[in-house]
Coordinates of C-alpha atoms and ligand atoms in Angstrom, one line a residue:
M289 CA -7.1 -18.6 14.9
Q290 CA -7.9 -15.5 14.5
I291 CA -9.0 -14.2 11.0
V292 CA -7.9 -10.8 9.7
P293 CA -9.1 -8.5 7.7
T294 CA -6.5 -5.6 7.8
V295 CA -2.5 -4.8 7.0
A296 CA -2.0 -3.0 10.5
A297 CA -4.2 -6.1 12.6
T298 CA -2.1 -8.7 10.9
Q299 CA 1.4 -7.1 11.3
H300 CA 0.9 -6.6 15.0
A301 CA -0.1 -10.3 15.5
V302 CA 2.8 -11.5 13.8
R303 CA 5.1 -8.9 15.9
A304 CA 3.8 -9.6 18.9
A305 CA 4.4 -13.5 17.9
R306 CA 8.0 -12.2 16.9
A307 CA 8.9 -10.9 19.8
A308 CA 7.6 -14.8 21.7
G309 CA 10.0 -15.7 20.2
R310 CA 8.0 -17.6 17.4
T311 CA 9.2 -18.0 13.8
V312 CA 6.8 -16.9 11.6
G313 CA 6.3 -18.8 8.6
V314 CA 3.8 -18.1 5.7
V315 CA 1.5 -19.8 3.5
P316 CA 0.1 -17.5 0.2
T317 CA -3.1 -19.0 -1.3
M318 CA -5.8 -17.6 -3.1
G319 CA -8.3 -19.5 -1.6
A320 CA -10.0 -22.7 -3.1
L321 CA -7.7 -24.9 -0.9
H322 CA -6.8 -28.0 -1.6
A323 CA -4.4 -30.8 -0.4
G324 CA -1.4 -29.2 -2.8
H325 CA -2.3 -25.6 -0.3
E326 CA -2.3 -28.7 2.7
S327 CA 1.5 -29.8 2.2
L328 CA 2.3 -26.4 2.0
I329 CA 0.2 -25.4 5.5
R330 CA 1.4 -28.9 6.8
A331 CA 5.0 -27.7 6.6
A332 CA 5.0 -24.2 7.9
R333 CA 3.0 -25.4 11.0
A334 CA 5.6 -28.0 11.4
E335 CA 8.6 -26.1 11.1
C336 CA 7.1 -22.2 12.2
G337 CA 6.0 -21.5 15.5
F338 CA 3.4 -19.3 13.8
A339 CA 1.9 -19.9 10.9
V340 CA -0.2 -17.7 8.9
V341 CA -2.4 -18.5 5.6
T342 CA -3.1 -15.8 3.2
L343 CA -6.1 -15.4 0.9
F344 CA -6.3 -13.2 -2.3
V345 CA -7.5 -14.2 -4.7
N346 CA -5.1 -11.2 -6.6
P347 CA -6.8 -8.7 -9.2
T348 CA -3.7 -7.5 -10.3
Q349 CA -2.5 -11.0 -11.7
F350 CA -5.6 -12.3 -13.9
G351 CA -5.7 -10.5 -17.4
P352 CA -9.0 -8.8 -18.6
A353 CA -10.3 -12.0 -20.8
E354 CA -9.3 -13.9 -17.7
D355 CA -11.1 -16.3 -14.6
L356 CA -10.7 -13.1 -11.9
S357 CA -14.9 -13.4 -11.5
K358 CA -15.9 -16.9 -11.9
Y359 CA -12.6 -17.5 -9.9
P360 CA -14.1 -20.4 -7.4
R361 CA -14.4 -18.5 -3.7
T362 CA -15.5 -21.0 -0.5
F363 CA -14.1 -19.3 2.2
E364 CA -15.7 -21.1 5.5
A365 CA -14.3 -24.3 4.0
D366 CA -11.3 -22.6 3.5
A367 CA -11.3 -21.3 7.3
D368 CA -12.2 -24.6 8.2
L369 CA -9.3 -26.3 6.5
C370 CA -6.7 -23.8 8.3
R371 CA -8.2 -24.3 12.1
R372 CA -8.1 -27.8 11.3
H373 CA -3.8 -27.3 10.9
N374 CA -3.8 -25.8 13.1
V375 CA -2.8 -22.4 11.7
D376 CA -2.7 -19.3 13.8
L377 CA -3.5 -16.3 11.8
L378 CA -6.0 -16.7 8.8
F379 CA -5.2 -13.5 6.6
A380 CA -8.0 -12.2 4.0
P381 CA -8.2 -9.0 3.3
T382 CA -10.6 -7.1 0.6
V383 CA -9.7 -5.7 -2.3
E384 CA -9.4 -2.2 -1.2
E385 CA -7.2 -3.0 2.2
M386 CA -5.2 -4.7 -0.2
Y387 CA -5.0 -1.9 -3.2
P388 CA -6.9 1.6 -1.6
P389 CA -7.4 3.8 -4.4
L390 CA -6.3 6.6 -4.1
P391 CA -6.9 10.7 -2.7
G392 CA -10.4 11.0 -5.2
A393 CA -10.7 7.4 -7.4
A394 CA -13.7 5.5 -7.2
S395 CA -11.2 2.0 -7.9
A396 CA -8.3 0.5 -5.8
S397 CA -5.2 0.3 -7.7
S398 CA -1.6 0.5 -6.8
L399 CA 1.4 2.7 -8.6
T400 CA 4.3 0.6 -8.0
R401 CA 5.1 -2.4 -9.6
V402 CA 7.4 -5.3 -8.8
E403 CA 8.9 -6.7 -12.3
V404 CA 11.1 -9.7 -12.0
E405 CA 12.4 -9.0 -15.7
R406 CA 13.4 -12.1 -18.1
L407 CA 11.8 -15.3 -15.7
S408 CA 8.3 -13.1 -16.1
E409 CA 8.2 -13.3 -20.0
P410 CA 8.7 -17.3 -22.0
L411 CA 6.2 -19.8 -20.6
C412 CA 3.4 -18.6 -19.2
G413 CA 4.3 -14.6 -18.9
A414 CA 4.3 -15.2 -23.2
F415 CA 0.9 -16.1 -22.7
R416 CA -0.6 -14.1 -19.6
P417 CA 0.6 -11.0 -20.2
G418 CA 1.6 -9.5 -16.9
H419 CA 0.9 -11.8 -14.4
F420 CA 3.9 -12.2 -13.1
R421 CA 4.3 -8.5 -12.1
G422 CA 1.1 -8.6 -10.2
V423 CA 1.9 -12.3 -8.4
A424 CA 5.7 -10.8 -7.2
G425 CA 4.0 -7.4 -6.8
V426 CA 1.0 -9.1 -4.3
V427 CA 3.6 -11.3 -2.8
A428 CA 5.9 -8.7 -1.7
K429 CA 2.8 -6.8 -0.3
L430 CA 2.3 -10.2 1.6
F431 CA 5.9 -10.4 2.8
N432 CA 5.5 -6.9 3.9
I433 CA 2.9 -7.7 5.8
T434 CA 3.2 -11.0 7.2
L435 CA 6.5 -10.3 7.9
P436 CA 7.6 -13.8 7.4
D437 CA 11.8 -16.3 8.5
V438 CA 10.2 -18.9 5.3
A439 CA 7.3 -18.5 3.2
Y440 CA 5.9 -22.1 1.6
F441 CA 5.3 -22.2 -2.6
G442 CA 4.4 -25.0 -4.6
Q443 CA 6.2 -26.7 -7.2
K444 CA 3.6 -26.7 -9.5
D445 CA 4.2 -23.2 -10.4
A446 CA 7.6 -23.6 -10.9
Q447 CA 7.7 -20.2 -12.4
Q448 CA 6.0 -18.2 -10.0
C449 CA 9.4 -19.8 -7.8
A450 CA 11.7 -18.9 -10.5
V451 CA 10.3 -14.5 -10.1
I452 CA 9.6 -14.8 -6.1
R453 CA 13.6 -16.5 -5.7
R454 CA 15.2 -13.6 -7.8
M455 CA 12.4 -11.3 -6.3
V456 CA 13.7 -12.4 -2.6
A457 CA 17.6 -12.2 -3.7
D458 CA 17.6 -8.9 -5.5
L459 CA 15.7 -6.9 -3.4
N460 CA 17.1 -9.2 0.3
F461 CA 13.7 -9.8 1.8
P462 CA 14.6 -11.5 5.2
V463 CA 12.4 -14.9 3.7
T464 CA 13.9 -18.7 3.0
I465 CA 11.8 -19.8 0.6
R466 CA 10.6 -23.1 0.1
V467 CA 9.2 -24.9 -1.9
M468 CA 7.6 -28.3 -1.9
P469 CA 6.4 -31.1 -4.7
T470 CA 3.8 -30.9 -6.6
V471 CA 0.8 -32.5 -5.2
R472 CA -1.5 -35.0 -7.5
E473 CA -5.0 -36.8 -7.4
P474 CA -4.0 -40.7 -7.5
D475 CA -4.3 -40.8 -11.5
G476 CA -1.5 -38.0 -11.2
L477 CA -3.6 -35.3 -12.3
A478 CA -1.6 -31.7 -10.3
M479 CA -4.4 -30.7 -7.9
S480 CA -5.2 -27.3 -9.0
S481 CA -7.8 -25.0 -7.5
R482 CA -8.9 -24.6 -11.8
N483 CA -9.9 -28.6 -11.8
K484 CA -13.2 -26.8 -10.5
Y485 CA -13.5 -25.8 -14.3
L486 CA -13.4 -29.7 -15.4
G487 CA -16.5 -31.6 -16.2
P488 CA -16.2 -35.1 -16.5
Q489 CA -14.5 -35.3 -19.9
E490 CA -12.4 -33.2 -19.7
R491 CA -10.7 -34.3 -16.4
Q492 CA -10.4 -37.5 -18.2
N493 CA -8.3 -35.4 -21.3
A494 CA -6.7 -33.7 -18.8
L495 CA -4.8 -36.3 -18.1
C496 CA -2.7 -36.5 -20.8
L497 CA -0.6 -33.0 -19.1
Y498 CA 1.0 -35.9 -16.9
R499 CA 0.7 -38.1 -19.3
A500 CA 3.2 -36.3 -21.4
L501 CA 5.6 -35.8 -17.9
S502 CA 6.1 -38.9 -17.3
R503 CA 6.8 -40.0 -21.6
A504 CA 9.3 -37.7 -21.0
R505 CA 10.5 -39.2 -17.6
E506 CA 10.9 -42.6 -18.9
M507 CA 12.6 -41.3 -22.6
F508 CA 14.6 -39.2 -20.2
R509 CA 15.6 -42.1 -18.0
Q510 CA 16.4 -44.3 -21.3
G511 CA 19.0 -42.2 -22.3
Q512 CA 17.7 -39.8 -24.5
R513 CA 19.0 -35.9 -23.7
R514 CA 17.6 -34.4 -26.8
A515 CA 15.1 -31.9 -26.2
D516 CA 13.8 -31.7 -29.3
D517 CA 12.4 -35.6 -29.2
V518 CA 11.1 -35.9 -26.2
L519 CA 9.3 -32.9 -26.5
A520 CA 7.8 -33.5 -29.7
E521 CA 6.6 -36.9 -28.2
M522 CA 5.0 -35.2 -25.6
N523 CA 3.5 -32.3 -27.8
R524 CA 1.9 -36.0 -29.4
I525 CA 0.7 -36.2 -26.3
V526 CA -1.4 -33.6 -25.9
S527 CA -2.1 -33.0 -29.0
G528 CA -3.6 -36.8 -29.6
T529 CA -5.7 -35.9 -26.5
P530 CA -8.8 -34.3 -27.6
G531 CA -10.5 -31.3 -26.3
T532 CA -6.8 -29.6 -25.8
K533 CA -5.0 -26.6 -26.8
I534 CA -1.4 -26.0 -26.2
D535 CA 0.2 -22.7 -25.2
Y536 CA 3.8 -24.5 -24.7
I537 CA 5.8 -27.2 -23.8
A538 CA 9.4 -26.7 -22.8
A539 CA 12.3 -27.8 -21.5
V540 CA 14.1 -25.2 -20.2
H541 CA 16.8 -24.1 -16.7
P542 CA 15.1 -24.0 -13.5
Q543 CA 16.5 -21.3 -12.7
T544 CA 17.6 -18.7 -16.2
L545 CA 14.1 -20.1 -17.5
E546 CA 16.4 -20.1 -21.0
P547 CA 15.3 -22.9 -23.3
V548 CA 17.8 -26.1 -23.4
T549 CA 18.8 -28.1 -26.3
S550 CA 20.0 -31.2 -24.7
L551 CA 19.0 -32.5 -21.3
A552 CA 20.2 -33.2 -17.7
E553 CA 19.2 -33.2 -14.5
G554 CA 17.7 -30.5 -13.3
T555 CA 16.1 -29.5 -16.6
L556 CA 12.6 -28.1 -16.1
L557 CA 10.2 -29.8 -18.5
A558 CA 7.0 -27.7 -18.7
L559 CA 3.5 -27.5 -20.1
A560 CA 0.3 -25.1 -20.0
V561 CA -2.5 -26.7 -22.2
R562 CA -5.9 -25.5 -22.0
V563 CA -8.5 -28.5 -21.8
G564 CA -12.1 -27.1 -22.1
P565 CA -12.5 -24.1 -20.2
A566 CA -9.2 -24.3 -17.7
R567 CA -6.0 -23.5 -18.6
L568 CA -3.6 -25.7 -16.9
I569 CA 0.3 -26.0 -16.1
D570 CA 2.1 -28.7 -14.8
N571 CA 6.3 -29.2 -14.6
L572 CA 8.9 -31.9 -13.8
V573 CA 12.7 -31.1 -12.7
L574 CA 14.4 -34.4 -14.1
E575 CA 16.4 -36.6 -12.0
Ligands
AMP28 P1 -2.5 -20.7 -5.3 O1 -3.9 -21.0 -4.5 O2 -3.1 -21.5 -6.4 O3 -2.3 -19.3 -5.8 O4 -1.5 -21.6 -4.6 C1 -0.9 -21.4 -3.6 C2 0.0 -21.7 -3.1 O5 -0.3 -23.1 -3.3 C3 1.0 -22.2 -4.6 O6 2.5 -21.8 -4.3 C4 1.2 -23.0 -5.4 O7 2.3 -23.4 -6.2 C5 0.8 -24.0 -4.3 N1 0.1 -25.1 -4.8 C6 -1.0 -25.6 -5.3 N2 -1.4 -26.8 -6.0 C7 -0.4 -27.3 -5.7 C8 0.2 -28.5 -5.5 N3 -0.6 -29.3 -6.9 N4 1.2 -28.9 -5.5 C9 1.6 -28.4 -4.9 N5 1.8 -26.9 -3.6 C10 0.5 -26.7 -4.6

């Protein structure tokens, strides 16, 4: 596996793989890799001739009061995991490589914005202003750097998937987006690099997200179609759990992210809850 810190060397390696007839798959990550990331890497490895993982904790998607400096960084373990999965290239740039400073300026910057309107505003967008602009911007850059045929994302970040899909459609990126199911701990907690912030009691309390989603799914299966009733029950479960603070619990259309009043197959139930120091998200598509 090549570990490559520069844009130019990555583009060069990917072009060579393409010239040799290999399809290119990319898995964008912020590192602290876990079984959720692994399932994306496994899919890329199985489906593509040249598997690329990117590892970059992107500062532009963190708000000023967010956890950028505390975000877990486990480079050696991440590189080992990628090696075990026979990843061909790990792109691990510095902030300066991704956002070169303007001449004369001290700090890294980008003057170009990629703004996916409407889809960036509700749900997490309302609580993390500018977050999806940062995500769309860095993913656009990563696509131009790794030149993928296929890019792999996780359903856990459902709004991110909707934003990226729309960006790819709007800007005609020649990339197929594959969304892989959410990987969970045995007790149902969605795997997340941010689970590392949870103490033992918080880890228990964090199960309320999955409990709320499971109860919602059960109500839907029993014929309940009123979004308000299901959301009220989810609210009851989460707010009855100590040490939690709800950012939102919503039932929305999976592509437009607009709220629905009546539940149907395909409706996205999504929630974000602060549990101690961690802001956790989870979701479920009704079927
Ligand atoms: P991150 O490193 O948190 O930016 O995540 C990188 C990619 O892994 C994103 O596409 C996430 O949606 C995906 N991912 C994170 N956690 C999970 C999970 N539990 N199951 C599936 N995919 C995940």
